Structure formats: structure tokens, C-alpha cells
Amino acid sequence: MSQIVEVNHPLIQHKLAIIRDKNTGSKEFREVVEEIAMLLAYEVTRNISTEEVEVQTPMCTAKCRMLSGKKLAIVPILRAGLGMVEGMRKLVPAAKVGHIGLYRDEETLQPVEYFCKLPTDISERDIIVVDPMLATGGSCVDAISMLKKRGASSIRFVGLIAAPEGIQALQKAHPDVDIYVAHIDDRLNEKGYILPGLGDAGDRLFGTK
Ligand code: PRP
Ligand code: URA
């Protein structure tokens, strides 16, 4: 069964309070989402492999460690996942970025696929799927199925806020995918929105409502 990591760092808690606030405007919302993504990148990359290298310091030779092994790919679920990409890339600039376009049908809450563009070597990469909101879990479950269909096998999910329902659905569909989130909230409302949540992440990032 997958691992669920709720990253309860005080900096993350503080920044989450800012983005939950309905009076936080789009500019600050975007900036703080990016900062939280950077902090989550630190946690999700905790176990990636390193190798010993020798570096010449101004004084002598030092044995150091640098990243090795499989390369990373960050895959945002459009649109809202885009808000997390730059924060992650600040820490892992060599990561390639793939894009998966899905939106939830407002009536059925089912995800509808409209775009998929991935690095050609996606099956060889460690993949981090990013989306601020894991609500019913439908979008994330489908995005990961799309990745697996294209050969991906090493996948982690990173989000900001999850509903227990979304975590359960994701674990059931993809028990091999570890889940990293800043907070697990109470529940979904009748329209599939997370409570207390932060509202519609895409609209708040891009100012579309
Ligand atoms: C939001 C969010 C997730 C999805 C979560 O996207 O960014 O992708 O809903 O809901 P689920 O877990 O119930 O599938 P939305 O469909 O609003 O599209 P957008 O990012 O383009 O606004
Ligand atoms: N998508 C969002 O953007 N917010 C929610 O609360 C649920 C789905």
C-alpha cells in the first residue's frame, strides 16, 4: 500500500492559511502556491538516489554527494497544477515537464481529458504528478492511468490539500503511488469541493472568476 505523507511543517501551515483566505488576491495566491510547492519538493525528493563525487574546494579535494540514477519528470494536471511547477523546478531544475489536461465536468464530477504531452523518455523517469487539489480523486486517478498507459512505473503525487475521499480513491486505484500533501481536510461538499479547502484552485491562480 502507498505511503501518505502530510507535511506538517510550520512554514507550510502558515502559507496554507494565506492561500485559504478568501481575501488573498491572485498574485499573492500564485506566489504562495509556488513557495509551498518548493517546500513539498524538498520532502518528496528526500529518498532520491545520490552518488559520491569528488569536488575540488579552494582548500583540497572533498568527497561529496550529487543526484544520480533516474531522472525526474514533473507532470502538472492542467490548469491548477501549473501553479506548482516553478516552485518544484527551483529545487530540481534538470527535471523535464510533461502536461496532462483534464477538467472536471461540473455535473458528473468526472474528469474529461483534453491534452497530453510528455517527455519522450517518460517511461524511464521518476515522475512527480502535481495538482493543488485532490478532491474526489478522479482527475488524479485518470492522469496516473494515462501515464501508466505510456509506460511510466515510478510515480508520486504531490498536492496542497486533499479530501479523505480523494486519498482513498487514489490509494485504491494506484496503490503503488505515494501521496504527499500539505494538509488532509475534513470532507467534500455536495458539489465535490473540499471543506474547508480554498475554493477553486484554477480560478484563484488564474483570476478566472
Ligand atoms: C481541479 C483541481 C483538480 C481537480 C480535483 O481542477 O485542480 O485537477 O479539480 O478534483 P477531483 O479530485 O474531484 O478530480 P478543475 O477540474 O477545476 O480544472 P482547472 O484546474 O482547469 O480549473
Ligand atoms: N477542485 C478545486 O479547485 N477545489 C476543490 O475544492 C475541489 C476541486
mmCIF file of C-alpha atoms and ligand atoms in Angstrom:
data_model
loop_
_atom_site.group_PDB
_atom_site.id
_atom_site.type_symbol
_atom_site.label_atom_id
_atom_site.label_comp_id
_atom_site.label_asym_id
_atom_site.label_seq_id
_atom_site.Cartn_x
_atom_site.Cartn_y
_atom_site.Cartn_z
ATOM 1 C CA MET A 1 0.000 0.000 0.000
ATOM 2 C CA SER A 2 1.180 3.503 -0.754
ATOM 3 C CA GLN A 3 2.621 5.912 1.762
ATOM 4 C CA ILE A 4 0.648 9.035 2.722
ATOM 5 C CA VAL A 5 2.778 11.922 3.911
ATOM 6 C CA GLU A 6 1.091 15.011 5.365
ATOM 7 C CA VAL A 7 3.870 17.571 5.545
ATOM 8 C CA ASN A 8 3.052 19.451 8.725
ATOM 9 C CA HIS A 9 5.891 21.979 8.676
ATOM 10 C CA PRO A 10 5.143 25.344 10.357
ATOM 11 C CA LEU A 11 6.125 27.264 7.213
ATOM 12 C CA ILE A 12 3.678 25.203 5.185
ATOM 13 C CA GLN A 13 0.915 25.644 7.764
ATOM 14 C CA HIS A 14 1.469 29.417 7.716
ATOM 15 C CA LYS A 15 1.423 29.606 3.912
ATOM 16 C CA LEU A 16 -1.655 27.373 3.699
ATOM 17 C CA ALA A 17 -3.527 29.801 5.957
ATOM 18 C CA ILE A 18 -2.686 32.580 3.485
ATOM 19 C CA ILE A 19 -3.987 30.752 0.418
ATOM 20 C CA ARG A 20 -7.117 29.510 2.182
ATOM 21 C CA ASP A 21 -8.093 33.114 2.994
ATOM 22 C CA LYS A 22 -10.730 34.291 0.505
ATOM 23 C CA ASN A 23 -9.277 37.809 0.669
ATOM 24 C CA THR A 24 -5.908 36.695 -0.725
ATOM 25 C CA GLY A 25 -5.646 38.007 -4.290
ATOM 26 C CA SER A 26 -4.442 36.127 -7.342
ATOM 27 C CA LYS A 27 -0.858 37.486 -7.307
ATOM 28 C CA GLU A 28 -0.169 36.524 -3.709
ATOM 29 C CA PHE A 29 -2.043 33.237 -4.150
ATOM 30 C CA ARG A 30 0.239 32.294 -7.076
ATOM 31 C CA GLU A 31 3.394 33.270 -5.218
ATOM 32 C CA VAL A 32 2.490 31.343 -2.087
ATOM 33 C CA VAL A 33 1.377 28.232 -4.020
ATOM 34 C CA GLU A 34 4.813 28.285 -5.672
ATOM 35 C CA GLU A 35 6.524 28.577 -2.282
ATOM 36 C CA ILE A 36 4.565 25.669 -0.806
ATOM 37 C CA ALA A 37 5.383 23.578 -3.889
ATOM 38 C CA MET A 38 9.063 24.284 -3.282
ATOM 39 C CA LEU A 39 8.791 23.134 0.326
ATOM 40 C CA LEU A 40 6.933 19.985 -0.743
ATOM 41 C CA ALA A 41 9.598 19.292 -3.391
ATOM 42 C CA TYR A 42 12.141 19.119 -0.577
ATOM 43 C CA GLU A 43 10.080 16.391 1.120
ATOM 44 C CA VAL A 44 9.153 14.340 -1.954
ATOM 45 C CA THR A 45 12.772 14.179 -3.112
ATOM 46 C CA ARG A 46 14.041 13.059 0.296
ATOM 47 C CA ASN A 47 14.797 9.498 -0.867
ATOM 48 C CA ILE A 48 16.065 10.012 -4.405
ATOM 49 C CA SER A 49 19.416 8.408 -5.046
ATOM 50 C CA THR A 50 22.772 10.152 -4.855
ATOM 51 C CA GLU A 51 26.290 9.115 -5.794
ATOM 52 C CA GLU A 52 29.683 10.014 -4.437
ATOM 53 C CA VAL A 53 31.652 12.593 -6.406
ATOM 54 C CA GLU A 54 34.948 14.363 -5.796
ATOM 55 C CA VAL A 55 34.936 18.152 -5.802
ATOM 56 C CA GLN A 56 37.943 20.457 -5.618
ATOM 57 C CA THR A 57 37.302 23.078 -2.968
ATOM 58 C CA PRO A 58 39.683 26.071 -2.780
ATOM 59 C CA MET A 59 41.407 24.065 0.006
ATOM 60 C CA CYS A 60 41.562 20.413 -1.101
ATOM 61 C CA THR A 61 39.514 17.538 -2.509
ATOM 62 C CA ALA A 62 36.144 16.817 -0.868
ATOM 63 C CA LYS A 63 34.059 13.691 -1.204
ATOM 64 C CA CYS A 64 30.513 14.930 -1.843
ATOM 65 C CA ARG A 65 27.210 13.500 -2.982
ATOM 66 C CA MET A 66 25.220 14.543 -6.037
ATOM 67 C CA LEU A 67 21.959 13.315 -7.520
ATOM 68 C CA SER A 68 22.249 10.185 -9.609
ATOM 69 C CA GLY A 69 20.092 7.482 -11.077
ATOM 70 C CA LYS A 70 16.812 8.010 -12.863
ATOM 71 C CA LYS A 71 15.938 11.489 -14.000
ATOM 72 C CA LEU A 72 12.834 13.294 -12.774
ATOM 73 C CA ALA A 73 9.771 14.490 -14.623
ATOM 74 C CA ILE A 74 7.211 16.870 -13.149
ATOM 75 C CA VAL A 75 3.731 16.412 -14.574
ATOM 76 C CA PRO A 76 1.153 19.081 -13.673
ATOM 77 C CA ILE A 77 -2.533 18.367 -14.182
ATOM 78 C CA LEU A 78 -3.810 21.429 -16.058
ATOM 79 C CA ARG A 79 -4.700 24.010 -15.216
ATOM 80 C CA ALA A 80 -4.133 24.340 -11.499
ATOM 81 C CA GLY A 81 -1.122 22.010 -11.404
ATOM 82 C CA LEU A 82 0.793 24.630 -13.413
ATOM 83 C CA GLY A 83 0.924 26.773 -10.287
ATOM 84 C CA MET A 84 3.198 24.224 -8.605
ATOM 85 C CA VAL A 85 5.711 23.626 -11.422
ATOM 86 C CA GLU A 86 8.099 26.553 -10.997
ATOM 87 C CA GLY A 87 8.398 26.031 -7.232
ATOM 88 C CA MET A 88 9.429 22.421 -7.813
ATOM 89 C CA ARG A 89 11.779 23.298 -10.669
ATOM 90 C CA LYS A 90 13.646 25.759 -8.483
ATOM 91 C CA LEU A 91 14.885 22.760 -6.498
ATOM 92 C CA VAL A 92 15.228 20.294 -9.389
ATOM 93 C CA PRO A 93 15.998 22.435 -12.448
ATOM 94 C CA ALA A 94 17.017 19.416 -14.549
ATOM 95 C CA ALA A 95 13.546 17.858 -14.298
ATOM 96 C CA LYS A 96 11.597 17.712 -17.539
ATOM 97 C CA VAL A 97 7.962 18.805 -17.539
ATOM 98 C CA GLY A 98 5.039 16.938 -19.099
ATOM 99 C CA HIS A 99 1.478 18.268 -19.212
ATOM 100 C CA ILE A 100 -1.827 16.483 -18.773
ATOM 101 C CA GLY A 101 -5.020 18.426 -19.432
ATOM 102 C CA LEU A 102 -8.098 17.310 -17.511
ATOM 103 C CA TYR A 103 -11.105 19.186 -16.227
ATOM 104 C CA ARG A 104 -13.955 18.007 -14.042
ATOM 105 C CA ASP A 105 -17.352 18.007 -15.657
ATOM 106 C CA GLU A 106 -19.356 20.172 -13.250
ATOM 107 C CA GLU A 107 -22.421 17.929 -13.425
ATOM 108 C CA THR A 108 -20.914 14.457 -13.274
ATOM 109 C CA LEU A 109 -17.644 15.416 -11.491
ATOM 110 C CA GLN A 110 -15.962 13.013 -13.927
ATOM 111 C CA PRO A 111 -12.613 14.123 -15.397
ATOM 112 C CA VAL A 112 -12.544 14.928 -19.128
ATOM 113 C CA GLU A 113 -9.191 14.560 -20.920
ATOM 114 C CA TYR A 114 -8.166 17.282 -23.379
ATOM 115 C CA PHE A 115 -4.351 17.302 -23.563
ATOM 116 C CA CYS A 116 -1.328 15.068 -23.026
ATOM 117 C CA LYS A 117 2.238 15.984 -23.916
ATOM 118 C CA LEU A 118 5.012 14.120 -22.105
ATOM 119 C CA PRO A 119 8.798 13.827 -22.396
ATOM 120 C CA THR A 120 9.601 11.055 -24.908
ATOM 121 C CA ASP A 121 11.552 9.068 -22.297
ATOM 122 C CA ILE A 122 8.738 9.261 -19.701
ATOM 123 C CA SER A 123 8.879 5.501 -19.013
ATOM 124 C CA GLU A 124 12.471 5.862 -17.736
ATOM 125 C CA ARG A 125 11.815 8.774 -15.402
ATOM 126 C CA ASP A 126 10.741 9.143 -11.775
ATOM 127 C CA ILE A 127 7.521 11.110 -12.103
ATOM 128 C CA ILE A 128 6.008 13.640 -9.737
ATOM 129 C CA VAL A 129 2.384 14.422 -10.613
ATOM 130 C CA VAL A 130 1.333 17.794 -9.195
ATOM 131 C CA ASP A 131 -2.118 19.251 -8.612
ATOM 132 C CA PRO A 132 -3.082 21.535 -5.710
ATOM 133 C CA MET A 133 -6.412 19.779 -5.065
ATOM 134 C CA LEU A 134 -7.200 16.086 -4.578
ATOM 135 C CA ALA A 135 -10.986 16.170 -4.173
ATOM 136 C CA THR A 136 -12.912 13.103 -5.426
ATOM 137 C CA GLY A 137 -9.554 11.896 -6.778
ATOM 138 C CA GLY A 138 -10.990 11.349 -10.268
ATOM 139 C CA SER A 139 -8.601 13.709 -12.082
ATOM 140 C CA CYS A 140 -5.514 12.358 -10.387
ATOM 141 C CA VAL A 141 -6.541 8.712 -10.850
ATOM 142 C CA ASP A 142 -7.072 9.310 -14.585
ATOM 143 C CA ALA A 143 -3.848 11.311 -15.005
ATOM 144 C CA ILE A 144 -1.843 8.499 -13.429
ATOM 145 C CA SER A 145 -3.616 5.899 -15.590
ATOM 146 C CA MET A 146 -2.652 7.961 -18.664
ATOM 147 C CA LEU A 147 0.974 7.961 -17.509
ATOM 148 C CA LYS A 148 0.988 4.214 -16.841
ATOM 149 C CA LYS A 149 -0.532 3.560 -20.285
ATOM 150 C CA ARG A 150 2.504 5.352 -21.718
ATOM 151 C CA GLY A 151 4.940 3.167 -19.784
ATOM 152 C CA ALA A 152 5.508 5.129 -16.573
ATOM 153 C CA SER A 153 6.099 2.998 -13.493
ATOM 154 C CA SER A 154 7.666 5.235 -10.826
ATOM 155 C CA ILE A 155 5.074 7.815 -9.861
ATOM 156 C CA ARG A 156 4.455 10.024 -6.823
ATOM 157 C CA PHE A 157 1.661 12.539 -6.300
ATOM 158 C CA VAL A 158 2.166 15.942 -4.649
ATOM 159 C CA GLY A 159 -0.773 18.169 -3.750
ATOM 160 C CA LEU A 160 -1.609 21.004 -1.403
ATOM 161 C CA ILE A 161 -4.982 19.963 0.008
ATOM 162 C CA ALA A 162 -6.635 16.536 -0.107
ATOM 163 C CA ALA A 163 -10.038 15.264 0.934
ATOM 164 C CA PRO A 164 -10.094 11.866 2.663
ATOM 165 C CA GLU A 165 -12.331 10.668 -0.212
ATOM 166 C CA GLY A 166 -9.652 11.570 -2.779
ATOM 167 C CA ILE A 167 -6.896 9.854 -0.849
ATOM 168 C CA GLN A 168 -8.981 6.704 -0.588
ATOM 169 C CA ALA A 169 -9.821 6.716 -4.309
ATOM 170 C CA LEU A 170 -6.202 7.294 -5.323
ATOM 171 C CA GLN A 171 -4.891 4.575 -3.000
ATOM 172 C CA LYS A 172 -7.485 2.123 -4.289
ATOM 173 C CA ALA A 173 -6.778 2.792 -7.976
ATOM 174 C CA HIS A 174 -2.992 3.185 -7.704
ATOM 175 C CA PRO A 175 -1.687 1.528 -4.523
ATOM 176 C CA ASP A 176 1.891 1.919 -5.801
ATOM 177 C CA VAL A 177 1.757 5.748 -5.807
ATOM 178 C CA ASP A 178 2.961 7.589 -2.700
ATOM 179 C CA ILE A 179 0.933 10.675 -1.782
ATOM 180 C CA TYR A 180 2.482 13.881 -0.384
ATOM 181 C CA VAL A 181 0.135 16.680 0.689
ATOM 182 C CA ALA A 182 0.364 19.807 2.806
ATOM 183 C CA HIS A 183 -2.943 19.045 4.554
ATOM 184 C CA ILE A 184 -5.746 16.494 4.644
ATOM 185 C CA ASP A 185 -9.018 18.387 5.086
ATOM 186 C CA ASP A 186 -12.378 17.294 6.528
ATOM 187 C CA ARG A 187 -14.556 16.247 3.595
ATOM 188 C CA LEU A 188 -16.183 17.118 0.270
ATOM 189 C CA ASN A 189 -19.366 19.127 -0.066
ATOM 190 C CA GLU A 190 -22.254 18.003 -2.317
ATOM 191 C CA LYS A 191 -20.584 19.702 -5.325
ATOM 192 C CA GLY A 192 -17.303 17.888 -4.826
ATOM 193 C CA TYR A 193 -15.474 20.877 -3.311
ATOM 194 C CA ILE A 194 -13.093 20.344 -0.421
ATOM 195 C CA LEU A 195 -14.118 21.684 3.019
ATOM 196 C CA PRO A 196 -12.659 23.882 4.372
ATOM 197 C CA GLY A 197 -10.397 23.859 1.275
ATOM 198 C CA LEU A 198 -9.519 27.036 -0.586
ATOM 199 C CA GLY A 199 -12.207 27.186 -3.268
ATOM 200 C CA ASP A 200 -11.413 26.635 -6.941
ATOM 201 C CA ALA A 201 -7.632 26.490 -7.242
ATOM 202 C CA GLY A 202 -7.543 27.107 -11.015
ATOM 203 C CA ASP A 203 -9.790 30.146 -10.802
ATOM 204 C CA ARG A 204 -7.830 31.600 -7.898
ATOM 205 C CA LEU A 205 -4.478 31.064 -9.663
ATOM 206 C CA PHE A 206 -5.548 32.489 -12.978
ATOM 207 C CA GLY A 207 -8.190 35.005 -11.870
ATOM 208 C CA THR A 208 -10.921 33.421 -13.970
ATOM 209 C CA LYS A 209 -13.784 34.051 -11.555
HETATM 210 C C1 PRP B 1 -9.470 20.904 -10.119
HETATM 211 C C2 PRP B 1 -8.141 20.550 -9.481
HETATM 212 C C3 PRP B 1 -8.018 19.084 -9.807
HETATM 213 C C4 PRP B 1 -9.431 18.612 -9.751
HETATM 214 C C5 PRP B 1 -9.649 17.907 -8.461
HETATM 215 O O1 PRP B 1 -9.330 21.091 -11.483
HETATM 216 O O2 PRP B 1 -7.080 21.320 -9.937
HETATM 217 O O3 PRP B 1 -7.447 18.824 -11.072
HETATM 218 O O4 PRP B 1 -10.279 19.768 -9.817
HETATM 219 O O5 PRP B 1 -10.905 17.356 -8.404
HETATM 220 P P1 PRP B 1 -11.164 15.785 -8.391
HETATM 221 O O6 PRP B 1 -10.164 15.215 -7.430
HETATM 222 O O7 PRP B 1 -12.571 15.673 -7.913
HETATM 223 O O8 PRP B 1 -10.971 15.272 -9.784
HETATM 224 P P2 PRP B 1 -10.547 21.583 -12.410
HETATM 225 O O9 PRP B 1 -11.277 20.423 -12.980
HETATM 226 O O10 PRP B 1 -11.349 22.601 -11.669
HETATM 227 O O11 PRP B 1 -9.806 22.241 -13.637
HETATM 228 P P3 PRP B 1 -8.847 23.538 -13.668
HETATM 229 O O12 PRP B 1 -7.575 23.170 -12.931
HETATM 230 O O13 PRP B 1 -8.638 23.741 -15.124
HETATM 231 O O14 PRP B 1 -9.573 24.674 -13.005
HETATM 232 N N1 URA B 2 -11.104 21.492 -7.359
HETATM 233 C C1 URA B 2 -10.782 22.660 -6.759
HETATM 234 O O1 URA B 2 -10.135 23.527 -7.370
HETATM 235 N N2 URA B 2 -11.188 22.844 -5.486
HETATM 236 C C2 URA B 2 -11.871 21.924 -4.798
HETATM 237 O O2 URA B 2 -12.203 22.155 -3.624
HETATM 238 C C3 URA B 2 -12.202 20.723 -5.443
HETATM 239 C C4 URA B 2 -11.800 20.531 -6.726
#
